[in-house]
Amino acid sequence: GENVEQHPSTLSVQEGDSAVIKCTYSDSASNYFPWYKQELGKRPQLIIDIRSNVGEKKDQRIAVTLNKTAKHFSLHITETQPEDSAVYFCAAGGGKLTFGQGTILTVHP
Amino acid sequence: GAVVSQHPSRVICKSGTSVKIECRSLDFQATTMFWYRQFPKQSLMLMATSNEGSKATYEQGVEKDKFLINHASLTLSTLTVTSAHPEDSSFYICSATTDNRGAETQYFGPGTRLLVL
């Protein structure tokens, strides 16, 4: 089955800095790569996703890049704000999703 | 659009009892629903995939006789934790999709926090 590795497990940045979270996956058949933000005790919320026919996608301060050859994809958040603080999960699949271990992002004012 | 609800939001029960959790898609028809379990400070672990009108597909290591899943309609799936024990205490989250062909977006419910005493 699919295996997704996510790094780093914790990330601390100053407000205004950029944050990068990286994930690798094992199953070359995976064709859908979403990123979710989860606040404590809440549901995961989709923040951006990318499909296998696209290498990069951007939505305001958030961007995702995908390298299918290397089987890795990354989340980039620019101009971070304290409200970006949360746990971020990557996932890979197509039909069903396998989630990474999560990254606790803390943005200090 | 694409709102998913879950009920109850939290439940406390005694060891040995059964607990039913409902997952509803409120404004769309969900061809597929997924059930996840999330322990504190851990990731989401897929338990099973259910399609309307057919038997659920369970992930390896998940006991299908303990976690009964019923997907009776395109807007409702239920998870019943039978003979619950303290180790079943967890955050159970469902998700739903509208496309069962290839890549798809999962919309998550708010989760149900189960505490078994």
PDB file of N, CA and C in Angstrom, chain A:
ATOM      1  N   GLY A   1       0.810  -1.199   0.000  1.00  0.00           N
ATOM      2  CA  GLY A   1       0.000   0.000   0.000  1.00  0.00           C
ATOM      3  C   GLY A   1       0.848   1.255   0.000  1.00  0.00           C
ATOM      4  N   GLU A   2       0.175   2.381   0.024  1.00  0.00           N
ATOM      5  CA  GLU A   2       0.861   3.675   0.007  1.00  0.00           C
ATOM      6  C   GLU A   2       1.478   3.975   1.361  1.00  0.00           C
ATOM      7  N   ASN A   3       2.631   4.640   1.322  1.00  0.00           N
ATOM      8  CA  ASN A   3       3.297   5.094   2.538  1.00  0.00           C
ATOM      9  C   ASN A   3       3.704   6.548   2.328  1.00  0.00           C
ATOM     10  N   VAL A   4       3.315   7.406   3.239  1.00  0.00           N
ATOM     11  CA  VAL A   4       3.603   8.840   3.113  1.00  0.00           C
ATOM     12  C   VAL A   4       4.443   9.290   4.307  1.00  0.00           C
ATOM     13  N   GLU A   5       5.561   9.900   3.997  1.00  0.00           N
ATOM     14  CA  GLU A   5       6.439  10.439   5.033  1.00  0.00           C
ATOM     15  C   GLU A   5       6.406  11.963   4.968  1.00  0.00           C
ATOM     16  N   GLN A   6       6.284  12.606   6.113  1.00  0.00           N
ATOM     17  CA  GLN A   6       6.147  14.066   6.175  1.00  0.00           C
ATOM     18  C   GLN A   6       7.209  14.647   7.111  1.00  0.00           C
ATOM     19  N   HIS A   7       7.825  15.738   6.664  1.00  0.00           N
ATOM     20  CA  HIS A   7       8.851  16.407   7.466  1.00  0.00           C
ATOM     21  C   HIS A   7       8.765  17.922   7.274  1.00  0.00           C
ATOM     22  N   PRO A   8       9.075  18.705   8.306  1.00  0.00           N
ATOM     23  CA  PRO A   8       9.452  18.273   9.649  1.00  0.00           C
ATOM     24  C   PRO A   8       8.206  17.966  10.491  1.00  0.00           C
ATOM     25  N   SER A   9       8.380  17.425  11.660  1.00  0.00           N
ATOM     26  CA  SER A   9       7.254  17.154  12.536  1.00  0.00           C
ATOM     27  C   SER A   9       6.813  18.426  13.258  1.00  0.00           C
ATOM     28  N   THR A  10       7.757  19.329  13.508  1.00  0.00           N
ATOM     29  CA  THR A  10       7.426  20.631  14.075  1.00  0.00           C
ATOM     30  C   THR A  10       8.195  21.700  13.316  1.00  0.00           C
ATOM     31  N   LEU A  11       7.573  22.872  13.203  1.00  0.00           N
ATOM     32  CA  LEU A  11       8.177  23.980  12.467  1.00  0.00           C
ATOM     33  C   LEU A  11       7.776  25.267  13.155  1.00  0.00           C
ATOM     34  N   SER A  12       8.767  26.044  13.529  1.00  0.00           N
ATOM     35  CA  SER A  12       8.515  27.299  14.213  1.00  0.00           C
ATOM     36  C   SER A  12       9.102  28.430  13.380  1.00  0.00           C
ATOM     37  N   VAL A  13       8.292  29.433  13.062  1.00  0.00           N
ATOM     38  CA  VAL A  13       8.759  30.552  12.235  1.00  0.00           C
ATOM     39  C   VAL A  13       8.268  31.864  12.827  1.00  0.00           C
ATOM     40  N   GLN A  14       8.907  32.939  12.407  1.00  0.00           N
ATOM     41  CA  GLN A  14       8.457  34.267  12.789  1.00  0.00           C
ATOM     42  C   GLN A  14       7.422  34.764  11.785  1.00  0.00           C
ATOM     43  N   GLU A  15       6.515  35.534  12.294  1.00  0.00           N
ATOM     44  CA  GLU A  15       5.493  36.110  11.419  1.00  0.00           C
ATOM     45  C   GLU A  15       6.144  36.805  10.231  1.00  0.00           C
ATOM     46  N   GLY A  16       5.619  36.523   9.037  1.00  0.00           N
ATOM     47  CA  GLY A  16       6.166  37.123   7.835  1.00  0.00           C
ATOM     48  C   GLY A  16       7.154  36.234   7.107  1.00  0.00           C
ATOM     49  N   ASP A  17       7.714  35.251   7.815  1.00  0.00           N
ATOM     50  CA  ASP A  17       8.635  34.311   7.173  1.00  0.00           C
ATOM     51  C   ASP A  17       7.853  33.304   6.341  1.00  0.00           C
ATOM     52  N   SER A  18       8.587  32.529   5.562  1.00  0.00           N
ATOM     53  CA  SER A  18       7.985  31.446   4.788  1.00  0.00           C
ATOM     54  C   SER A  18       8.120  30.129   5.537  1.00  0.00           C
ATOM     55  N   ALA A  19       7.220  29.217   5.247  1.00  0.00           N
ATOM     56  CA  ALA A  19       7.256  27.876   5.843  1.00  0.00           C
ATOM     57  C   ALA A  19       7.146  26.852   4.721  1.00  0.00           C
ATOM     58  N   VAL A  20       7.955  25.806   4.833  1.00  0.00           N
ATOM     59  CA  VAL A  20       7.941  24.750   3.820  1.00  0.00           C
ATOM     60  C   VAL A  20       7.810  23.395   4.515  1.00  0.00           C
ATOM     61  N   ILE A  21       6.878  22.609   4.057  1.00  0.00           N
ATOM     62  CA  ILE A  21       6.662  21.256   4.581  1.00  0.00           C
ATOM     63  C   ILE A  21       6.779  20.292   3.407  1.00  0.00           C
ATOM     64  N   LYS A  22       7.505  19.195   3.626  1.00  0.00           N
ATOM     65  CA  LYS A  22       7.766  18.264   2.527  1.00  0.00           C
ATOM     66  C   LYS A  22       7.211  16.879   2.817  1.00  0.00           C
ATOM     67  N   CYS A  23       6.763  16.233   1.768  1.00  0.00           N
ATOM     68  CA  CYS A  23       6.245  14.873   1.873  1.00  0.00           C
ATOM     69  C   CYS A  23       6.763  14.013   0.742  1.00  0.00           C
ATOM     70  N   THR A  24       6.997  12.758   1.045  1.00  0.00           N
ATOM     71  CA  THR A  24       7.326  11.774   0.023  1.00  0.00           C
ATOM     72  C   THR A  24       6.293  10.661   0.077  1.00  0.00           C
ATOM     73  N   TYR A  25       6.098  10.018  -1.061  1.00  0.00           N
ATOM     74  CA  TYR A  25       5.139   8.914  -1.116  1.00  0.00           C
ATOM     75  C   TYR A  25       5.765   7.755  -1.862  1.00  0.00           C
ATOM     76  N   SER A  26       5.141   6.597  -1.748  1.00  0.00           N
ATOM     77  CA  SER A  26       5.781   5.396  -2.299  1.00  0.00           C
ATOM     78  C   SER A  26       5.064   4.817  -3.519  1.00  0.00           C
ATOM     79  N   ASP A  27       3.764   5.036  -3.622  1.00  0.00           N
ATOM     80  CA  ASP A  27       2.983   4.391  -4.669  1.00  0.00           C
ATOM     81  C   ASP A  27       2.902   5.279  -5.919  1.00  0.00           C
ATOM     82  N   SER A  28       3.525   4.847  -6.983  1.00  0.00           N
ATOM     83  CA  SER A  28       3.530   5.648  -8.208  1.00  0.00           C
ATOM     84  C   SER A  28       2.139   5.778  -8.824  1.00  0.00           C
ATOM     85  N   ALA A  29       1.197   4.953  -8.374  1.00  0.00           N
ATOM     86  CA  ALA A  29      -0.168   5.044  -8.892  1.00  0.00           C
ATOM     87  C   ALA A  29      -0.953   6.195  -8.263  1.00  0.00           C
ATOM     88  N   SER A  30      -0.458   6.751  -7.171  1.00  0.00           N
ATOM     89  CA  SER A  30      -1.154   7.877  -6.537  1.00  0.00           C
ATOM     90  C   SER A  30      -1.214   9.042  -7.503  1.00  0.00           C
ATOM     91  N   ASN A  31      -2.368   9.680  -7.566  1.00  0.00           N
ATOM     92  CA  ASN A  31      -2.527  10.769  -8.528  1.00  0.00           C
ATOM     93  C   ASN A  31      -3.221  12.000  -7.943  1.00  0.00           C
ATOM     94  N   TYR A  32      -3.393  11.998  -6.620  1.00  0.00           N
ATOM     95  CA  TYR A  32      -4.054  13.123  -5.981  1.00  0.00           C
ATOM     96  C   TYR A  32      -3.346  13.422  -4.672  1.00  0.00           C
ATOM     97  N   PHE A  33      -2.986  14.720  -4.477  1.00  0.00           N
ATOM     98  CA  PHE A  33      -2.137  15.092  -3.342  1.00  0.00           C
ATOM     99  C   PHE A  33      -2.718  16.343  -2.659  1.00  0.00           C
ATOM    100  N   PRO A  34      -3.554  16.128  -1.661  1.00  0.00           N
ATOM    101  CA  PRO A  34      -4.135  17.284  -0.956  1.00  0.00           C
ATOM    102  C   PRO A  34      -3.343  17.631   0.296  1.00  0.00           C
ATOM    103  N   TRP A  35      -3.503  18.858   0.743  1.00  0.00           N
ATOM    104  CA  TRP A  35      -2.956  19.317   2.004  1.00  0.00           C
ATOM    105  C   TRP A  35      -4.110  19.799   2.880  1.00  0.00           C
ATOM    106  N   TYR A  36      -4.074  19.375   4.150  1.00  0.00           N
ATOM    107  CA  TYR A  36      -5.122  19.746   5.085  1.00  0.00           C
ATOM    108  C   TYR A  36      -4.528  20.503   6.276  1.00  0.00           C
ATOM    109  N   LYS A  37      -5.298  21.436   6.790  1.00  0.00           N
ATOM    110  CA  LYS A  37      -4.958  22.176   8.003  1.00  0.00           C
ATOM    111  C   LYS A  37      -5.941  21.754   9.087  1.00  0.00           C
ATOM    112  N   GLN A  38      -5.413  21.380  10.236  1.00  0.00           N
ATOM    113  CA  GLN A  38      -6.293  20.954  11.320  1.00  0.00           C
ATOM    114  C   GLN A  38      -5.961  21.725  12.589  1.00  0.00           C
ATOM    115  N   GLU A  39      -6.949  22.426  13.087  1.00  0.00           N
ATOM    116  CA  GLU A  39      -6.796  23.095  14.372  1.00  0.00           C
ATOM    117  C   GLU A  39      -7.255  22.146  15.464  1.00  0.00           C
ATOM    118  N   LEU A  40      -6.804  22.395  16.677  1.00  0.00           N
ATOM    119  CA  LEU A  40      -7.024  21.480  17.788  1.00  0.00           C
ATOM    120  C   LEU A  40      -8.499  21.150  17.972  1.00  0.00           C
ATOM    121  N   GLY A  41      -8.824  19.862  17.913  1.00  0.00           N
ATOM    122  CA  GLY A  41     -10.194  19.418  18.144  1.00  0.00           C
ATOM    123  C   GLY A  41     -11.147  19.653  16.990  1.00  0.00           C
ATOM    124  N   LYS A  42     -10.609  20.136  15.860  1.00  0.00           N
ATOM    125  CA  LYS A  42     -11.478  20.444  14.724  1.00  0.00           C
ATOM    126  C   LYS A  42     -11.261  19.457  13.571  1.00  0.00           C
ATOM    127  N   ARG A  43     -12.103  19.599  12.569  1.00  0.00           N
ATOM    128  CA  ARG A  43     -11.969  18.744  11.392  1.00  0.00           C
ATOM    129  C   ARG A  43     -10.819  19.214  10.524  1.00  0.00           C
ATOM    130  N   PRO A  44     -10.208  18.313   9.749  1.00  0.00           N
ATOM    131  CA  PRO A  44      -9.211  18.747   8.762  1.00  0.00           C
ATOM    132  C   PRO A  44      -9.895  19.571   7.680  1.00  0.00           C
ATOM    133  N   GLN A  45      -9.250  20.653   7.284  1.00  0.00           N
ATOM    134  CA  GLN A  45      -9.800  21.505   6.227  1.00  0.00           C
ATOM    135  C   GLN A  45      -8.833  21.532   5.056  1.00  0.00           C
ATOM    136  N   LEU A  46      -9.363  21.259   3.890  1.00  0.00           N
ATOM    137  CA  LEU A  46      -8.550  21.271   2.680  1.00  0.00           C
ATOM    138  C   LEU A  46      -8.081  22.693   2.392  1.00  0.00           C
ATOM    139  N   ILE A  47      -6.769  22.862   2.234  1.00  0.00           N
ATOM    140  CA  ILE A  47      -6.249  24.192   1.918  1.00  0.00           C
ATOM    141  C   ILE A  47      -5.767  24.292   0.480  1.00  0.00           C
ATOM    142  N   ILE A  48      -5.294  23.198  -0.067  1.00  0.00           N
ATOM    143  CA  ILE A  48      -4.871  23.188  -1.459  1.00  0.00           C
ATOM    144  C   ILE A  48      -4.654  21.737  -1.863  1.00  0.00           C
ATOM    145  N   ASP A  49      -4.813  21.462  -3.137  1.00  0.00           N
ATOM    146  CA  ASP A  49      -4.539  20.115  -3.626  1.00  0.00           C
ATOM    147  C   ASP A  49      -3.927  20.208  -5.016  1.00  0.00           C
ATOM    148  N   ILE A  50      -3.292  19.129  -5.416  1.00  0.00           N
ATOM    149  CA  ILE A  50      -2.673  19.087  -6.732  1.00  0.00           C
ATOM    150  C   ILE A  50      -2.874  17.687  -7.293  1.00  0.00           C
ATOM    151  N   ARG A  51      -3.071  17.640  -8.570  1.00  0.00           N
ATOM    152  CA  ARG A  51      -3.271  16.359  -9.229  1.00  0.00           C
ATOM    153  C   ARG A  51      -2.069  16.058 -10.099  1.00  0.00           C
ATOM    154  N   SER A  52      -1.917  14.828 -10.482  1.00  0.00           N
ATOM    155  CA  SER A  52      -0.659  14.357 -11.051  1.00  0.00           C
ATOM    156  C   SER A  52      -0.301  14.973 -12.400  1.00  0.00           C
ATOM    157  N   ASN A  53      -1.217  15.633 -13.035  1.00  0.00           N
ATOM    158  CA  ASN A  53      -0.890  16.231 -14.320  1.00  0.00           C
ATOM    159  C   ASN A  53      -0.419  17.678 -14.194  1.00  0.00           C
ATOM    160  N   VAL A  54      -0.227  18.122 -12.956  1.00  0.00           N
ATOM    161  CA  VAL A  54       0.195  19.499 -12.723  1.00  0.00           C
ATOM    162  C   VAL A  54       1.435  19.490 -11.845  1.00  0.00           C
ATOM    163  N   GLY A  55       2.416  20.352 -12.100  1.00  0.00           N
ATOM    164  CA  GLY A  55       3.633  20.381 -11.307  1.00  0.00           C
ATOM    165  C   GLY A  55       3.605  21.365 -10.165  1.00  0.00           C
ATOM    166  N   GLU A  56       2.794  22.411 -10.309  1.00  0.00           N
ATOM    167  CA  GLU A  56       2.753  23.447  -9.293  1.00  0.00           C
ATOM    168  C   GLU A  56       1.382  24.116  -9.321  1.00  0.00           C
ATOM    169  N   LYS A  57       0.949  24.506  -8.125  1.00  0.00           N
ATOM    170  CA  LYS A  57      -0.335  25.188  -8.015  1.00  0.00           C
ATOM    171  C   LYS A  57      -0.234  26.214  -6.906  1.00  0.00           C
ATOM    172  N   LYS A  58      -0.816  27.372  -7.131  1.00  0.00           N
ATOM    173  CA  LYS A  58      -0.706  28.445  -6.145  1.00  0.00           C
ATOM    174  C   LYS A  58      -2.069  29.046  -5.856  1.00  0.00           C
ATOM    175  N   ASP A  59      -2.284  29.391  -4.592  1.00  0.00           N
ATOM    176  CA  ASP A  59      -3.525  30.047  -4.187  1.00  0.00           C
ATOM    177  C   ASP A  59      -3.154  31.074  -3.131  1.00  0.00           C
ATOM    178  N   GLN A  60      -3.000  32.301  -3.557  1.00  0.00           N
ATOM    179  CA  GLN A  60      -2.610  33.412  -2.698  1.00  0.00           C
ATOM    180  C   GLN A  60      -1.295  33.108  -1.999  1.00  0.00           C
ATOM    181  N   ARG A  61      -1.277  32.942  -0.690  1.00  0.00           N
ATOM    182  CA  ARG A  61      -0.009  32.731   0.028  1.00  0.00           C
ATOM    183  C   ARG A  61       0.417  31.270   0.071  1.00  0.00           C
ATOM    184  N   ILE A  62      -0.388  30.405  -0.484  1.00  0.00           N
ATOM    185  CA  ILE A  62      -0.119  28.970  -0.390  1.00  0.00           C
ATOM    186  C   ILE A  62       0.200  28.412  -1.772  1.00  0.00           C
ATOM    187  N   ALA A  63       1.222  27.563  -1.822  1.00  0.00           N
ATOM    188  CA  ALA A  63       1.573  26.916  -3.080  1.00  0.00           C
ATOM    189  C   ALA A  63       1.972  25.475  -2.791  1.00  0.00           C
ATOM    190  N   VAL A  64       1.747  24.633  -3.768  1.00  0.00           N
ATOM    191  CA  VAL A  64       2.162  23.238  -3.659  1.00  0.00           C
ATOM    192  C   VAL A  64       2.917  22.875  -4.927  1.00  0.00           C
ATOM    193  N   THR A  65       3.994  22.110  -4.765  1.00  0.00           N
ATOM    194  CA  THR A  65       4.758  21.623  -5.907  1.00  0.00           C
ATOM    195  C   THR A  65       4.778  20.103  -5.856  1.00  0.00           C
ATOM    196  N   LEU A  66       4.822  19.500  -7.008  1.00  0.00           N
ATOM    197  CA  LEU A  66       4.791  18.042  -7.117  1.00  0.00           C
ATOM    198  C   LEU A  66       5.886  17.592  -8.071  1.00  0.00           C
ATOM    199  N   ASN A  67       6.665  16.623  -7.632  1.00  0.00           N
ATOM    200  CA  ASN A  67       7.670  16.001  -8.486  1.00  0.00           C
ATOM    201  C   ASN A  67       7.354  14.516  -8.541  1.00  0.00           C
ATOM    202  N   LYS A  68       6.682  14.084  -9.594  1.00  0.00           N
ATOM    203  CA  LYS A  68       6.245  12.697  -9.668  1.00  0.00           C
ATOM    204  C   LYS A  68       7.414  11.740  -9.869  1.00  0.00           C
ATOM    205  N   THR A  69       8.438  12.209 -10.527  1.00  0.00           N
ATOM    206  CA  THR A  69       9.601  11.340 -10.753  1.00  0.00           C
ATOM    207  C   THR A  69      10.247  10.969  -9.434  1.00  0.00           C
ATOM    208  N   ALA A  70      10.402  11.968  -8.574  1.00  0.00           N
ATOM    209  CA  ALA A  70      11.028  11.751  -7.272  1.00  0.00           C
ATOM    210  C   ALA A  70      10.022  11.320  -6.217  1.00  0.00           C
ATOM    211  N   LYS A  71       8.755  11.357  -6.545  1.00  0.00           N
ATOM    212  CA  LYS A  71       7.679  11.019  -5.618  1.00  0.00           C
ATOM    213  C   LYS A  71       7.735  11.900  -4.376  1.00  0.00           C
ATOM    214  N   HIS A  72       7.809  13.198  -4.595  1.00  0.00           N
ATOM    215  CA  HIS A  72       7.671  14.080  -3.452  1.00  0.00           C
ATOM    216  C   HIS A  72       6.899  15.345  -3.817  1.00  0.00           C
ATOM    217  N   PHE A  73       6.271  15.912  -2.816  1.00  0.00           N
ATOM    218  CA  PHE A  73       5.502  17.134  -2.997  1.00  0.00           C
ATOM    219  C   PHE A  73       5.653  18.003  -1.753  1.00  0.00           C
ATOM    220  N   SER A  74       5.513  19.282  -1.943  1.00  0.00           N
ATOM    221  CA  SER A  74       5.804  20.228  -0.863  1.00  0.00           C
ATOM    222  C   SER A  74       4.737  21.307  -0.767  1.00  0.00           C
ATOM    223  N   LEU A  75       4.565  21.786   0.454  1.00  0.00           N
ATOM    224  CA  LEU A  75       3.652  22.906   0.728  1.00  0.00           C
ATOM    225  C   LEU A  75       4.494  24.120   1.090  1.00  0.00           C
ATOM    226  N   HIS A  76       4.185  25.242   0.466  1.00  0.00           N
ATOM    227  CA  HIS A  76       4.906  26.475   0.731  1.00  0.00           C
ATOM    228  C   HIS A  76       3.889  27.521   1.196  1.00  0.00           C
ATOM    229  N   ILE A  77       4.152  28.091   2.366  1.00  0.00           N
ATOM    230  CA  ILE A  77       3.302  29.177   2.855  1.00  0.00           C
ATOM    231  C   ILE A  77       4.182  30.416   2.977  1.00  0.00           C
ATOM    232  N   THR A  78       3.821  31.470   2.297  1.00  0.00           N
ATOM    233  CA  THR A  78       4.598  32.715   2.370  1.00  0.00           C
ATOM    234  C   THR A  78       3.891  33.708   3.283  1.00  0.00           C
ATOM    235  N   GLU A  79       4.661  34.668   3.745  1.00  0.00           N
ATOM    236  CA  GLU A  79       4.129  35.741   4.605  1.00  0.00           C
ATOM    237  C   GLU A  79       3.250  35.155   5.715  1.00  0.00           C
ATOM    238  N   THR A  80       3.824  34.251   6.475  1.00  0.00           N
ATOM    239  CA  THR A  80       3.045  33.551   7.494  1.00  0.00           C
ATOM    240  C   THR A  80       2.462  34.510   8.528  1.00  0.00           C
ATOM    241  N   GLN A  81       1.303  34.108   9.043  1.00  0.00           N
ATOM    242  CA  GLN A  81       0.594  34.887  10.049  1.00  0.00           C
ATOM    243  C   GLN A  81       0.304  33.998  11.249  1.00  0.00           C
ATOM    244  N   PRO A  82       0.120  34.556  12.432  1.00  0.00           N
ATOM    245  CA  PRO A  82      -0.157  33.719  13.614  1.00  0.00           C
ATOM    246  C   PRO A  82      -1.336  32.781  13.420  1.00  0.00           C
ATOM    247  N   GLU A  83      -2.327  33.201  12.641  1.00  0.00           N
ATOM    248  CA  GLU A  83      -3.491  32.328  12.421  1.00  0.00           C
ATOM    249  C   GLU A  83      -3.185  31.138  11.514  1.00  0.00           C
ATOM    250  N   ASP A  84      -1.992  31.104  10.939  1.00  0.00           N
ATOM    251  CA  ASP A  84      -1.570  29.933  10.180  1.00  0.00           C
ATOM    252  C   ASP A  84      -1.125  28.804  11.113  1.00  0.00           C
ATOM    253  N   SER A  85      -0.949  29.109  12.383  1.00  0.00           N
ATOM    254  CA  SER A  85      -0.520  28.098  13.350  1.00  0.00           C
ATOM    255  C   SER A  85      -1.574  26.994  13.433  1.00  0.00           C
ATOM    256  N   ALA A  86      -1.139  25.757  13.216  1.00  0.00           N
ATOM    257  CA  ALA A  86      -2.039  24.602  13.211  1.00  0.00           C
ATOM    258  C   ALA A  86      -1.200  23.373  12.899  1.00  0.00           C
ATOM    259  N   VAL A  87      -1.878  22.235  12.779  1.00  0.00           N
ATOM    260  CA  VAL A  87      -1.216  21.021  12.295  1.00  0.00           C
ATOM    261  C   VAL A  87      -1.566  20.863  10.822  1.00  0.00           C
ATOM    262  N   TYR A  88      -0.565  20.627  10.016  1.00  0.00           N
ATOM    263  CA  TYR A  88      -0.756  20.452   8.579  1.00  0.00           C
ATOM    264  C   TYR A  88      -0.451  19.008   8.203  1.00  0.00           C
ATOM    265  N   PHE A  89      -1.355  18.438   7.413  1.00  0.00           N
ATOM    266  CA  PHE A  89      -1.188  17.070   6.942  1.00  0.00           C
ATOM    267  C   PHE A  89      -1.130  17.046   5.430  1.00  0.00           C
ATOM    268  N   CYS A  90      -0.181  16.289   4.895  1.00  0.00           N
ATOM    269  CA  CYS A  90      -0.221  15.977   3.479  1.00  0.00           C
ATOM    270  C   CYS A  90      -0.885  14.618   3.334  1.00  0.00           C
ATOM    271  N   ALA A  91      -1.326  14.321   2.149  1.00  0.00           N
ATOM    272  CA  ALA A  91      -1.928  13.026   1.873  1.00  0.00           C
ATOM    273  C   ALA A  91      -1.673  12.679   0.411  1.00  0.00           C
ATOM    274  N   ALA A  92      -1.702  11.401   0.134  1.00  0.00           N
ATOM    275  CA  ALA A  92      -1.515  10.935  -1.246  1.00  0.00           C
ATOM    276  C   ALA A  92      -2.471   9.792  -1.505  1.00  0.00           C
ATOM    277  N   GLY A  93      -2.905   9.692  -2.746  1.00  0.00           N
ATOM    278  CA  GLY A  93      -3.797   8.588  -3.091  1.00  0.00           C
ATOM    279  C   GLY A  93      -4.554   8.862  -4.363  1.00  0.00           C
ATOM    280  N   GLY A  94      -5.730   8.281  -4.415  1.00  0.00           N
ATOM    281  CA  GLY A  94      -6.590   8.406  -5.587  1.00  0.00           C
ATOM    282  C   GLY A  94      -7.673   7.387  -5.388  1.00  0.00           C
ATOM    283  N   GLY A  95      -8.756   7.798  -4.783  1.00  0.00           N
ATOM    284  CA  GLY A  95      -9.756   6.842  -4.325  1.00  0.00           C
ATOM    285  C   GLY A  95      -9.757   6.881  -2.809  1.00  0.00           C
ATOM    286  N   LYS A  96      -8.706   6.399  -2.209  1.00  0.00           N
ATOM    287  CA  LYS A  96      -8.534   6.570  -0.774  1.00  0.00           C
ATOM    288  C   LYS A  96      -7.213   7.282  -0.524  1.00  0.00           C
ATOM    289  N   LEU A  97      -7.110   7.918   0.623  1.00  0.00           N
ATOM    290  CA  LEU A  97      -5.936   8.723   0.939  1.00  0.00           C
ATOM    291  C   LEU A  97      -5.130   8.119   2.082  1.00  0.00           C
ATOM    292  N   THR A  98      -3.830   8.247   1.976  1.00  0.00           N
ATOM    293  CA  THR A  98      -2.932   7.924   3.075  1.00  0.00           C
ATOM    294  C   THR A  98      -2.327   9.235   3.546  1.00  0.00           C
ATOM    295  N   PHE A  99      -2.391   9.495   4.836  1.00  0.00           N
ATOM    296  CA  PHE A  99      -1.948  10.760   5.387  1.00  0.00           C
ATOM    297  C   PHE A  99      -0.524  10.673   5.929  1.00  0.00           C
ATOM    298  N   GLY A 100       0.172  11.793   5.832  1.00  0.00           N
ATOM    299  CA  GLY A 100       1.455  11.925   6.485  1.00  0.00           C
ATOM    300  C   GLY A 100       1.263  12.084   7.990  1.00  0.00           C
ATOM    301  N   GLN A 101       2.377  12.152   8.703  1.00  0.00           N
ATOM    302  CA  GLN A 101       2.323  12.159  10.159  1.00  0.00           C
ATOM    303  C   GLN A 101       1.920  13.515  10.735  1.00  0.00           C
ATOM    304  N   GLY A 102       1.962  14.544   9.931  1.00  0.00           N
ATOM    305  CA  GLY A 102       1.569  15.867  10.386  1.00  0.00           C
ATOM    306  C   GLY A 102       2.752  16.741  10.763  1.00  0.00           C
ATOM    307  N   THR A 103       2.575  18.043  10.588  1.00  0.00           N
ATOM    308  CA  THR A 103       3.583  19.037  10.975  1.00  0.00           C
ATOM    309  C   THR A 103       2.897  20.089  11.831  1.00  0.00           C
ATOM    310  N   ILE A 104       3.418  20.287  13.036  1.00  0.00           N
ATOM    311  CA  ILE A 104       2.884  21.331  13.902  1.00  0.00           C
ATOM    312  C   ILE A 104       3.593  22.629  13.542  1.00  0.00           C
ATOM    313  N   LEU A 105       2.853  23.552  12.945  1.00  0.00           N
ATOM    314  CA  LEU A 105       3.414  24.842  12.556  1.00  0.00           C
ATOM    315  C   LEU A 105       3.035  25.883  13.600  1.00  0.00           C
ATOM    316  N   THR A 106       4.036  26.563  14.107  1.00  0.00           N
ATOM    317  CA  THR A 106       3.816  27.660  15.054  1.00  0.00           C
ATOM    318  C   THR A 106       4.390  28.934  14.445  1.00  0.00           C
ATOM    319  N   VAL A 107       3.558  29.943  14.325  1.00  0.00           N
ATOM    320  CA  VAL A 107       3.992  31.235  13.789  1.00  0.00           C
ATOM    321  C   VAL A 107       3.999  32.233  14.942  1.00  0.00           C
ATOM    322  N   HIS A 108       5.168  32.707  15.272  1.00  0.00           N
ATOM    323  CA  HIS A 108       5.318  33.641  16.394  1.00  0.00           C
ATOM    324  C   HIS A 108       5.127  35.081  15.930  1.00  0.00           C
ATOM    325  N   PRO A 109       4.316  35.861  16.679  1.00  0.00           N
ATOM    326  CA  PRO A 109       4.079  37.259  16.284  1.00  0.00           C
ATOM    327  C   PRO A 109       5.358  38.083  16.391  1.00  0.00           C
TER     328      PRO A 109
END
